[in-house]
Every structure is written in structure tokens, then in C-alpha cells.
Tab-separated table of C-alpha atoms in Angstrom:
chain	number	residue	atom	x	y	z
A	1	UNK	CA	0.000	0.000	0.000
A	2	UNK	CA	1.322	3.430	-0.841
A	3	UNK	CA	1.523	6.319	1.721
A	4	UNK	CA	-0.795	9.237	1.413
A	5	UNK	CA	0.326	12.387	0.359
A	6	UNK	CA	-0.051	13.270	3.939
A	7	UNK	CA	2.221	10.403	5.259
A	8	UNK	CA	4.656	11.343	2.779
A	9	UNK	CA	5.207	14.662	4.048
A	10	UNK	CA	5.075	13.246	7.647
A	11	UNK	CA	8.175	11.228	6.791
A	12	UNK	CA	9.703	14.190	5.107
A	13	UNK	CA	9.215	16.237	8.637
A	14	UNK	CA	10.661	13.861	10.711
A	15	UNK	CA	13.434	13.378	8.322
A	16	UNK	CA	14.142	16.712	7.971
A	17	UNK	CA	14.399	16.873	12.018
A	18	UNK	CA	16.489	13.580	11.863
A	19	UNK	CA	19.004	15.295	9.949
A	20	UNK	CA	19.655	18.026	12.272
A	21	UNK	CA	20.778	15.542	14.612
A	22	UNK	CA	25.077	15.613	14.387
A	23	UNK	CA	25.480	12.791	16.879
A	24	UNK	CA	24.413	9.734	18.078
A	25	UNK	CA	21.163	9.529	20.372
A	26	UNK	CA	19.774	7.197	22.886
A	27	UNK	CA	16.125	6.565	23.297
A	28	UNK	CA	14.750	3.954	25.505
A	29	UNK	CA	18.742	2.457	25.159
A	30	UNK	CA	18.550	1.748	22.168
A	31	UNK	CA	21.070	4.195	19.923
A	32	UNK	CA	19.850	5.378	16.928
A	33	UNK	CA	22.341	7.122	14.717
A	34	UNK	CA	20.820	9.570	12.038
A	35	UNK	CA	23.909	11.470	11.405
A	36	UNK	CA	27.345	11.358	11.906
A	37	UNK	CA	29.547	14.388	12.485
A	38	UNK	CA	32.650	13.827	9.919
A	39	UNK	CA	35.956	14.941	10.827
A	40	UNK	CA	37.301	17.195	7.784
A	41	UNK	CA	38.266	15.613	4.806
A	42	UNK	CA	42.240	15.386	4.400
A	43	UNK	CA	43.652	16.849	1.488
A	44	UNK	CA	45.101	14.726	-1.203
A	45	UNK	CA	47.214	17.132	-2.961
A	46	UNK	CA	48.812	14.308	-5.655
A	47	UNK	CA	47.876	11.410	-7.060
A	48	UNK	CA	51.462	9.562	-7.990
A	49	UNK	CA	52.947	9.075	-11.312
A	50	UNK	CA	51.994	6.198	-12.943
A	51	UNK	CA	54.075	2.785	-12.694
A	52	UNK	CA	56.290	2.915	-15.754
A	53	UNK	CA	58.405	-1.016	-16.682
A	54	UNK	CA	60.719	0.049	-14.550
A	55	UNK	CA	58.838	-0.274	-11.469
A	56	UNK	CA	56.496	-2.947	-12.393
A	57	UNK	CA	60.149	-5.132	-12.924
A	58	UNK	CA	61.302	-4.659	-9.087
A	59	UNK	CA	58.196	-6.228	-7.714
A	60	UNK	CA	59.238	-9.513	-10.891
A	61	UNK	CA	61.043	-12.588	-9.351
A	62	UNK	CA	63.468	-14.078	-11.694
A	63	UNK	CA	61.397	-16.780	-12.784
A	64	UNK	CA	58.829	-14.366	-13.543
A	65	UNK	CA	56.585	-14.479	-10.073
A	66	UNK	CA	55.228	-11.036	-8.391
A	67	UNK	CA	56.632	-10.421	-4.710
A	68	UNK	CA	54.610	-8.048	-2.655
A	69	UNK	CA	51.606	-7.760	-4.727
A	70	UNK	CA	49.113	-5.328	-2.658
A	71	UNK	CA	51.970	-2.939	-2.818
A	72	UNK	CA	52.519	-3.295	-6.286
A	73	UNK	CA	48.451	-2.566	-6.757
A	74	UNK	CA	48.327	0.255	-4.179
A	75	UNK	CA	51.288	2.093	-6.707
A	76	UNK	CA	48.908	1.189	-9.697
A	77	UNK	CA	45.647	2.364	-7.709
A	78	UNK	CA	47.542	5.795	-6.534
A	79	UNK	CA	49.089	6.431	-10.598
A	80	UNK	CA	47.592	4.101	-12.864
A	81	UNK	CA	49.820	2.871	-15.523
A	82	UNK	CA	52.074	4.030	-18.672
A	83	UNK	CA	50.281	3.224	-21.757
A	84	UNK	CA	53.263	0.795	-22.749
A	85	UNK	CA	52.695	-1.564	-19.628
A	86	UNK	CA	49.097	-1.852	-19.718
A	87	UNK	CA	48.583	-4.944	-22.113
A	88	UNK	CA	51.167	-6.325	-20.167
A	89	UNK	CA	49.619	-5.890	-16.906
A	90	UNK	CA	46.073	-6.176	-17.087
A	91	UNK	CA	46.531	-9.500	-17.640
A	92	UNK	CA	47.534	-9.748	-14.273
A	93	UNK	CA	44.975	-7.298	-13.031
A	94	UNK	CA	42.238	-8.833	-15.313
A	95	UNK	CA	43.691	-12.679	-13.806
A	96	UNK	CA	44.076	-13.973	-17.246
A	97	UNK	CA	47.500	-14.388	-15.683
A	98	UNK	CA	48.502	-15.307	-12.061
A	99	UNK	CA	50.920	-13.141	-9.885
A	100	UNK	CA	52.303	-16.203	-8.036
A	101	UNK	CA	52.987	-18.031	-11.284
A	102	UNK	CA	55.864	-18.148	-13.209
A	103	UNK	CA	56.729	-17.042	-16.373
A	104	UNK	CA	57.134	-20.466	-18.031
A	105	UNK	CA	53.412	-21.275	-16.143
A	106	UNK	CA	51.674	-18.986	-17.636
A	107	UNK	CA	52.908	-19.750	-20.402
A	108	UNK	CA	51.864	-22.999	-20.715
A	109	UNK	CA	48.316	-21.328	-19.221
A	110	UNK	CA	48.294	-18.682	-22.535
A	111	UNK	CA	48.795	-21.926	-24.850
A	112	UNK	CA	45.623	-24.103	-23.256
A	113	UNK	CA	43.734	-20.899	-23.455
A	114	UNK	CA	44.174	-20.136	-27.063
A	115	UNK	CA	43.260	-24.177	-27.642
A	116	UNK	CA	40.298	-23.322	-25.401
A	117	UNK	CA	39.536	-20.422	-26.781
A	118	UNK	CA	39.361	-21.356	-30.476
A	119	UNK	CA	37.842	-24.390	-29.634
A	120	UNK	CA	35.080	-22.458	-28.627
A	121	UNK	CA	34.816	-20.272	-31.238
A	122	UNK	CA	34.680	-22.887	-33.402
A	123	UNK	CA	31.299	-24.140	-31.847
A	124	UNK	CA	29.624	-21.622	-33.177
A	125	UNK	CA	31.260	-20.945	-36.617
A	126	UNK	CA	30.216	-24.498	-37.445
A	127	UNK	CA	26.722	-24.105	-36.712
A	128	UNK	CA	24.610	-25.013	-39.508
A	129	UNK	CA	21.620	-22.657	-40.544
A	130	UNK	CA	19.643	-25.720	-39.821
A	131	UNK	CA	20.990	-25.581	-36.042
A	132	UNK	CA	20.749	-22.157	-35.944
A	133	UNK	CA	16.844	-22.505	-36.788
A	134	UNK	CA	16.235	-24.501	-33.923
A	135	UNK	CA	18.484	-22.526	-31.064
A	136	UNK	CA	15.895	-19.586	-30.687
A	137	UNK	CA	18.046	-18.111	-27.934
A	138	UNK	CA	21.251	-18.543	-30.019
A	139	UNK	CA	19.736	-16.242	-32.717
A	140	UNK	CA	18.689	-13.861	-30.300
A	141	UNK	CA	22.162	-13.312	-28.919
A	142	UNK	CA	23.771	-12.975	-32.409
A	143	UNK	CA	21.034	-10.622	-33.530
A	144	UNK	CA	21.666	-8.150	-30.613
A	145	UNK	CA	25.367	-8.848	-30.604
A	146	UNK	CA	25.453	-8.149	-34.562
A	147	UNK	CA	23.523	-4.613	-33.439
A	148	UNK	CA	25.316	-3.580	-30.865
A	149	UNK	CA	28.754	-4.103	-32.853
A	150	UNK	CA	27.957	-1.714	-35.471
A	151	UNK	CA	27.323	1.055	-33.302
A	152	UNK	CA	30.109	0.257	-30.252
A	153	UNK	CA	32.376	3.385	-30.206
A	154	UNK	CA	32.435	4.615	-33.647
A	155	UNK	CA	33.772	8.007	-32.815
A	156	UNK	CA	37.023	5.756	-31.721
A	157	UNK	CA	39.438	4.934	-35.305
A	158	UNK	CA	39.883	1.201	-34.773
A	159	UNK	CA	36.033	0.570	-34.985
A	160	UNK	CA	35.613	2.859	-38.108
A	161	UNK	CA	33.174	1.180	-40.528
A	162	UNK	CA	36.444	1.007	-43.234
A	163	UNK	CA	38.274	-1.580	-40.502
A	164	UNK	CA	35.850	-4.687	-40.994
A	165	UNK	CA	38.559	-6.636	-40.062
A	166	UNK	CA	38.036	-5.341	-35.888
A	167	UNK	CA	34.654	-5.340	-36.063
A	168	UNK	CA	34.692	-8.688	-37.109
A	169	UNK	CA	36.853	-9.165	-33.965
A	170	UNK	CA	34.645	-7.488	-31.543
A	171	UNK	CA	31.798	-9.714	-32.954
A	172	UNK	CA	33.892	-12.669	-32.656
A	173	UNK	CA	34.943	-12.320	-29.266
A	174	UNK	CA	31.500	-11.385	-28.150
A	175	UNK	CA	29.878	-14.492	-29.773
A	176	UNK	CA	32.728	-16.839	-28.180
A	177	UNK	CA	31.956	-15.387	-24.835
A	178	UNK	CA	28.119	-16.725	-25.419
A	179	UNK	CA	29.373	-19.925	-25.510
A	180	UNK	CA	31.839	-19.461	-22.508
A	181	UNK	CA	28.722	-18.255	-20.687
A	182	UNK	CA	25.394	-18.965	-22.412
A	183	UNK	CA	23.783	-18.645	-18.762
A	184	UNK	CA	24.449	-14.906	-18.967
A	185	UNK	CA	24.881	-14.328	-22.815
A	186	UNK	CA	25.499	-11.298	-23.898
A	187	UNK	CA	23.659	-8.034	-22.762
A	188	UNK	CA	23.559	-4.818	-24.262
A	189	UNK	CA	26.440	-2.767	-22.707
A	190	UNK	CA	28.663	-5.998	-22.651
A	191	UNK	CA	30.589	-4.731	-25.522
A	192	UNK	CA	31.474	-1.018	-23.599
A	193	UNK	CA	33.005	-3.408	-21.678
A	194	UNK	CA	34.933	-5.598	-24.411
A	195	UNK	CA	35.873	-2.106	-26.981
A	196	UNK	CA	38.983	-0.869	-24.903
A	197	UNK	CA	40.432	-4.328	-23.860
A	198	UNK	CA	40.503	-5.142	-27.600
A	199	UNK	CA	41.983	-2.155	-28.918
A	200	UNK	CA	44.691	-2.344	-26.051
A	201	UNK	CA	45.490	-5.778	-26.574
A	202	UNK	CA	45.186	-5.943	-30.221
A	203	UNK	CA	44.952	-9.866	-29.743
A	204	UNK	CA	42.030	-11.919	-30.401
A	205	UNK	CA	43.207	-14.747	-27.254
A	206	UNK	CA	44.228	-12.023	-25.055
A	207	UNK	CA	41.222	-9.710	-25.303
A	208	UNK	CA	38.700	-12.347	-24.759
A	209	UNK	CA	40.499	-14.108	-21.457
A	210	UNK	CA	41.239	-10.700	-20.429
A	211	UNK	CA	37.239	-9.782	-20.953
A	212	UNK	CA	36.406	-12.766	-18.927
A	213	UNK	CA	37.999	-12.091	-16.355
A	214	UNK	CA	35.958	-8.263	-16.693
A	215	UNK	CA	33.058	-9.804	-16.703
A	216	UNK	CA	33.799	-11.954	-13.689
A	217	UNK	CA	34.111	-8.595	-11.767
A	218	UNK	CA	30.948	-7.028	-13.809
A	219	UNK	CA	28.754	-9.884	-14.788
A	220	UNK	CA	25.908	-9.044	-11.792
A	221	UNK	CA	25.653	-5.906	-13.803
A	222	UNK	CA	23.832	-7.397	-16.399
A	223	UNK	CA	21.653	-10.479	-14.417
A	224	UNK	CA	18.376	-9.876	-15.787
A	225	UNK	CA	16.644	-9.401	-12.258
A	226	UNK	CA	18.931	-6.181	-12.214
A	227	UNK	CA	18.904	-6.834	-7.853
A	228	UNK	CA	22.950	-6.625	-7.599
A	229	UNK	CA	22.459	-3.205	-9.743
A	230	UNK	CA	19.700	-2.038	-7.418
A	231	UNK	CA	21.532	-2.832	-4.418
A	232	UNK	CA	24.510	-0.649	-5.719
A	233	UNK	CA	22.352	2.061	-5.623
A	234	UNK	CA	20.756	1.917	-2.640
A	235	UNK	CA	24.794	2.003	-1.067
A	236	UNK	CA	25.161	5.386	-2.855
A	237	UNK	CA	21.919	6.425	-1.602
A	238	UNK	CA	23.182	5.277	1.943
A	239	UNK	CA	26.867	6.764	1.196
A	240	UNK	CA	24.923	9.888	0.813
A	241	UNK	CA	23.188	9.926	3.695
A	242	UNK	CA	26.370	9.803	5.425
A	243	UNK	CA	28.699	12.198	3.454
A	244	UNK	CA	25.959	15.187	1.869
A	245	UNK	CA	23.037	14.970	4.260
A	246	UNK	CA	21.594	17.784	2.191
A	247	UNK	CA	21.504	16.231	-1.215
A	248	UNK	CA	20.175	13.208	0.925
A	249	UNK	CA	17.046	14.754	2.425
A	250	UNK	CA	16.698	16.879	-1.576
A	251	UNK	CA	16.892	13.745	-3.362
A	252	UNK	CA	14.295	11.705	-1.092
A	253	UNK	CA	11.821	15.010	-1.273
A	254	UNK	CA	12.050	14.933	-5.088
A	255	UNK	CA	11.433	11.100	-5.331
A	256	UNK	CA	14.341	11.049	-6.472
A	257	UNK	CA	16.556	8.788	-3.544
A	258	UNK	CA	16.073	5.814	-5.826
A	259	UNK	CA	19.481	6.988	-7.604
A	260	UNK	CA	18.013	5.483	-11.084
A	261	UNK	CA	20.112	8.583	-12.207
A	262	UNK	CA	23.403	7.319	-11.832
A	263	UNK	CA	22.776	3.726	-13.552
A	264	UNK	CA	24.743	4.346	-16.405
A	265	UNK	CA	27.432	5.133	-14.581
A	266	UNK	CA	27.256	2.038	-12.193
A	267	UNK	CA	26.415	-0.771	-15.337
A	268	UNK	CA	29.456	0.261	-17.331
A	269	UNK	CA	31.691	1.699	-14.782
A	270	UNK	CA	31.617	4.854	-16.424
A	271	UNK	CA	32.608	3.831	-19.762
A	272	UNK	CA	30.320	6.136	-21.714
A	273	UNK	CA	31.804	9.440	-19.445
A	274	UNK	CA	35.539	9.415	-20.423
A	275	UNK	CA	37.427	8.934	-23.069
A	276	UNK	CA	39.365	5.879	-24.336
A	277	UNK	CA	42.553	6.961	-22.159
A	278	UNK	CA	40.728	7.800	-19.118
A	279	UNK	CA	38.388	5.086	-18.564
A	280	UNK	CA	41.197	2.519	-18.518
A	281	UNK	CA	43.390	4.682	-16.273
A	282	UNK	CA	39.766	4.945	-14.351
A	283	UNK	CA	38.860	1.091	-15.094
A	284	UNK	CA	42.849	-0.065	-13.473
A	285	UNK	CA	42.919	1.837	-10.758
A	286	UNK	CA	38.797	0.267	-9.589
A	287	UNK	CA	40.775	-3.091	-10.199
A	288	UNK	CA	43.025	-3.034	-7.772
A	289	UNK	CA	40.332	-3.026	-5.101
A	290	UNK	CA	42.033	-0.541	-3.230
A	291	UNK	CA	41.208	1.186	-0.614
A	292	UNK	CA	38.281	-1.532	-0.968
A	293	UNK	CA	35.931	-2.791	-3.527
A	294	UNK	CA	33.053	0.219	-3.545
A	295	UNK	CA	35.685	2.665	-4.404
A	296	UNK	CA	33.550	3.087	-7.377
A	297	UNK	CA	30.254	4.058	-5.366
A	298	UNK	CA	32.938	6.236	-3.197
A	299	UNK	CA	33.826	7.838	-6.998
A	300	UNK	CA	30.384	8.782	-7.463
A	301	UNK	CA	29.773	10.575	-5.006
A	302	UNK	CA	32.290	12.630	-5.317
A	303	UNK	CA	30.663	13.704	-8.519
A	304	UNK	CA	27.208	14.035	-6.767
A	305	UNK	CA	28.604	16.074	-3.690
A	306	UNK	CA	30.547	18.326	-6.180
A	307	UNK	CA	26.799	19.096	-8.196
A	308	UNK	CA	24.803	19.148	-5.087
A	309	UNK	CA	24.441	23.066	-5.418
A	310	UNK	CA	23.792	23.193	-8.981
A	311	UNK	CA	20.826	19.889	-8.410
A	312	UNK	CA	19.422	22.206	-4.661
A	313	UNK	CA	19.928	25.699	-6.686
A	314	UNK	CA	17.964	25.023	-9.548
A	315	UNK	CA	15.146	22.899	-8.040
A	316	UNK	CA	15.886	20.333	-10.069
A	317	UNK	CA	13.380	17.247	-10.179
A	318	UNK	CA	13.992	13.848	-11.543
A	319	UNK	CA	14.100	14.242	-15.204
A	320	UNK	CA	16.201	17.193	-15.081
A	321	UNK	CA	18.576	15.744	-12.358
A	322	UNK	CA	18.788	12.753	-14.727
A	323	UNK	CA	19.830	15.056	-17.815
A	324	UNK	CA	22.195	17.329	-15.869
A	325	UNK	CA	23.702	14.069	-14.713
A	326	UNK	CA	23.874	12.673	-18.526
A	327	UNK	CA	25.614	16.014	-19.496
A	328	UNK	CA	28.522	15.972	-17.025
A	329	UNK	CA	29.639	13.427	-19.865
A	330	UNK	CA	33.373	14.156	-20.863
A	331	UNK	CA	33.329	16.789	-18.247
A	332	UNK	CA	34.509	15.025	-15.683
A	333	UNK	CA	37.792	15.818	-13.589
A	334	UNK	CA	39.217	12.433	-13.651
A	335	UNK	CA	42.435	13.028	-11.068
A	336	UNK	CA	40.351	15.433	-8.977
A	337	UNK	CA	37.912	12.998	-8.414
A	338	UNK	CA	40.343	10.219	-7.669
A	339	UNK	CA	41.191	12.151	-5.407
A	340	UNK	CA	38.231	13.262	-3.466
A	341	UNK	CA	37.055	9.517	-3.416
A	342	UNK	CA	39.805	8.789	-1.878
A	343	UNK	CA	39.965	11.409	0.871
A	344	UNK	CA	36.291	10.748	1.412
A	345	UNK	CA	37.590	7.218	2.247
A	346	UNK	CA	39.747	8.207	4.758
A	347	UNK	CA	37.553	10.836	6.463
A	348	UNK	CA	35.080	7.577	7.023
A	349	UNK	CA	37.545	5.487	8.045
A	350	UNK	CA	38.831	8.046	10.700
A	351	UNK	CA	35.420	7.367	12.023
A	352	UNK	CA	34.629	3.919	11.504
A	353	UNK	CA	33.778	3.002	14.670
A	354	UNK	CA	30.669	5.287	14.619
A	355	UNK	CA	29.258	4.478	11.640
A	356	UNK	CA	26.189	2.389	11.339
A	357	UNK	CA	26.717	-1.447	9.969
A	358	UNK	CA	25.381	-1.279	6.317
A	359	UNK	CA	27.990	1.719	5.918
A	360	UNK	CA	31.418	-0.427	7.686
A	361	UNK	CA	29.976	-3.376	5.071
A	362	UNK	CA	29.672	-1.463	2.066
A	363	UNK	CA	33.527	0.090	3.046
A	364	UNK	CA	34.683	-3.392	4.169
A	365	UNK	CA	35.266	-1.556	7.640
A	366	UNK	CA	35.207	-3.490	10.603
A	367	UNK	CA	32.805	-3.764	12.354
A	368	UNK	CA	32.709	-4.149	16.240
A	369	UNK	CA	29.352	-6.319	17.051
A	370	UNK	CA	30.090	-6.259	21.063
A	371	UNK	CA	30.206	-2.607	21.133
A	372	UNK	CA	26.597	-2.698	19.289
A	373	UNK	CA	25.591	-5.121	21.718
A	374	UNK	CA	26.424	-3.106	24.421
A	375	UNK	CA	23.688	-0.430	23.257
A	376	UNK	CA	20.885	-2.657	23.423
């Protein structure tokens, strides 16, 4: 049953009161936290440079093995990488190859991928249009896949309409993964996902093990009951709450707390807001799951905090929220807003042990269960 208009405003009241609240309270022992008061956030003045051959080959073994690992990632997440290392190491980062491995093991694990790989791809090359007839859900995928290829970053030259020759590749490697996974398919925005992997690795076998291993870190983007994309939003509605009050209680009295908004930016990790260059130095540095695996939620809302005059100013509602949002397109700040994300991170973490449960889960904080107890 819906509320009443009158029930709705109700809850609007008391939230509105809620909010003014900057510390914990205690009613009838139990503690109720509606707002927390945040410590300033710490200035990052300087993201690092990014980690050139040179630096990736002190953390290399002789045999070929990675010492030291979660340093070597927290010097990727805090620079990125030089364009002439990344092929090399999102391989690693993508798990195509193993850090504890050896160069001669993987190896051996590139050659029984490439046998895997074609063998695969050569399921559905030599399908008969007879088959093809029968396998309704087959055709389906190919149709959308053979749609969505033609129009996947044409603004970018190696998919121009006069290189057949990739788009044949991007098709290719898309159909293979059907077969890889026919549970999930392929969904539209699968191939935002596929487009810079292939024209970094410019290798058939690389691109696709590399894109599965994307997908394994993406693929509950695209389940069809869309409940792992729902519950992404509802932790930036609940990041909100915590680190812009304000746009909180605006969003919620323009119907607008659902976040629907920022879905585009959440099912293709921002693919469609930078260009080719940034999005992998953006898509690297969310790989290395450092400071913890929401840094992406933490990214936007940075971007949300740094609009929330413009959205409170202007009155905005939902559809122009929603287009304003659309429009920051290209326009984003991508170092500045590594850098807020990651000084919002710290301010919560300098106050962890206040913060309500859902929050310390979403931040893979700890969270202290006696100390709860002990308000009850």
C-alpha cells in the first residue's frame, strides 16, 4: 500500500528533524544514529605518477613471479599505468595471468587458453543454418550482438566502418563469450566493456580471457533481475546519507533517492563518461580493489557532492537531475575525483567506529558487534 500524500510529508518532517541531529542519540537504550559528524576531509594534494616497466620489474622474481603484490596494486591504484605496460599488466589485473605463477606457467596457461579459446569459437562458426533454426536463444544473442557491434564506439578509429577486419573481432569475441557463458549471454552494454580491452590488446586470445575475467568482476551488472544493480544504488543512496546529508534529504523530497540517475554510470563503470585513455586509467585503478571494492560508489559521489548546489539551486526534479547528470559526460575531472574519493575514504575510516553497519559493510570496515551489543 502506498503512503498518502499526507504520510509522505510526515516522513519528510521527521526526516528533515532527523538530519539536524550531528550525533548519536539514545532513546529507551537503544542508539539510533541519524547522522554522523565527519571529521574534515584530508587533502590529497597528488595522485602519484603512474608505474612505468621500470617499477612494475622490481616487484618480478626471476622466474617471472610477483613479490609483494598489494603494494605493487596500491602504486597502480595511486598512478595508474604508462600506456606501454598496460597490455602487459592487465593480464595480471584482469587474472588472465597469475601473480604467483611463473613465467614459463603462464605460459603454458596462454597456450591451453588459445586451444580453449578457439575451440570455442569454433562451436559456433560451425553451426549449420539448420541448427541455428532450432536454437531460438542462439539467434537472439547474435542478432543483438550483430547490433550492438555496429554502433560500439564509432567516434574511436579502430572501430571505423572502413576496418571490418576489428569489427569482425569485436563480434567474434562477443559471440565466443556466449558460448563461454550462455547462462548470462550477452547483454547490451557488454561490448562497452569488451571495446577498450581489444583495442589495447590488439589480440584476439588475449582480449577475450582478459574480458572474462571483466566480466567476472561485472557480470551481476547485467543479471536480468537487475537486484545486484539495485543494491549498488541503494549504497550510494546510503553513502549519501552519510557524506551530503543535504543532497540526501533533496533527493528523497524529489522522489528522487532511488538513484536510477546514476545507472549508467554504475552498469558500465563509467565507460560512456571518459574517453578511451581515461576510462582505462579509471577502469585499473577500480581493479586493484584498493582502498576496498566500492571505491567506485565512493567515486560517485564525489561527482554528486561536487553538483549538489547546482541539483538544490535550480530545483531540479527527476528528469532534469537525470539530464544534468547525462551532461557531465566528458566533463569530468578524472584526477580530482580520484582524489576526493579517496579522501572521502579516509575521512570515514577516521570514524569507523561510529558508523552504522550497512555503511562499515559497504567500506569493508570493521565492524565491532560487542560494542553494538552493548547499546541494546
Amino acid at each position: 500500500m502506498k503512503d498518502s500524500p499526507n504520510e509522505k510529508k510526515k516522513r519528510r518532517n521527521k526526516r528533515k528533524n532527523e538530519l539536524k541531529n550531528l550525533r548519536s542519540q539514545k532513546e529507551d537504550e537503544f542508539e539510533h544514529i541519524f547522522l554522523i559528524q565527519l571529521p574534515d576531509r584530508p587533502e590529497i594534494v597528488n595522485r602519484e605518477e603512474p608505474v612505468n616497466f621500470e617499477t612494475w620489474n622490481r616487484f618480478r622474481l626471476d622466474d617471472g613471479r610477483f613479490r609483494d603484490v598489494h603494494l605493487l596494486k596500491s602504486l597502480i591504484f595511486h598512478g595508474g599505468l604508462t600506456k606501454d605496460l598496460r597490455s602487459t599488466a592487465w593480464k595480471y589485473l584482469l587474472n588472465f595471468y597469475k601473480w604467483q605463477n611463473s613465467d614459463e606457467e603462464n605460459k603454458r596457461v596462454k597456450n591451453e587458453k588459445t586451444e580453449e579459446y578457439y575451440r570455442m569459437k569454433l562451436q559456433w562458426m560451425t553451426m549449420s543454418e539448420e541448427q541455428v533454426k532450432h536454437f531460438g536463444d542462439f539467434r537472439d544473442r547474435r542478432a543483438l550482438i550483430e547490433k550492438d557491434v555496429i554502433r560500439t564506439d564509432t567516434f574511436h578509429p579502430f572501430f571505423d566502418r572502413s576496418k571490418p577486419q576489428n569489427l569482425k573481432l569485436l563480434k567474434d569475441i562477443l559471440m565466443t563469450y556466449v558460448m563461454y557463458n550462455f547462462d548470462l549471454g550477452y547483454v547490451q552494454g557488454m561490448s562497452d566493456f569488451l571495446s577498450p580491452v581489444l583495442v589495447l590488446m590488439e589480440n584476439e586470445v588475449d582480449a577475450f580471457w582478459c574480458f572474462v575475467g571483466l566480466m567476472n568482476r561485472v557480470h551481476k551488472n547485467f543479471e536480468m533481475d537487475q537486484l545486484y544493480i539495485k543494491q549498488q544504488l541503494s549504497n550510494l543512496k546510503n553513502l549519501i546519507e552519510i557524506v551530503n546529508p543535504q543532497l540526501a534529504n533533496y533527493l528523497e523530497s524529489h522522489d528522487s533517492d532511488h538513484m536510477h540517475f546514476c545507472f549508467r554510470w554504475i552498469l558500465v563503470a563509467f565507460k560512456r563518461e571518459f574517453s578511451f585513455d581515461n576510462i582505462m586509467h579509471l577502469w585499473e585503478v577500480l581493479w586493484t580493489d584498493i582502498p576496498c571494492k566500492a571505491f567506485l560508489l565512493l567515486f560517485c559521489v564525489v561527482i554528486l557532492d561536487q553538483q549538489v548546489n547546482m541539483i538544490i539551486e535550480n530545483k531540479y526534479g527527476l528528469t532534469e537531475i537525470l539530464k544534468h547528470v547525462n551532461n557531465l559526460s566528458m566533463q569530468i575531472d578524472l584526477e580530482e575525483t580520484l582524489r576526493s574519493a579517496e579522501a572521502i575514504y579516509h575521512q570515514l575510516a577516521a570514524v569507523q567506529d561510529k558508523l552504522p553497519r550497512h555503511i562499515c559493510e559497504i567500506l569493508s570496515f570493521a565492524y565491532d558487534d560487542e560494542e553494538e551489543n552493548k547499546t541494546i
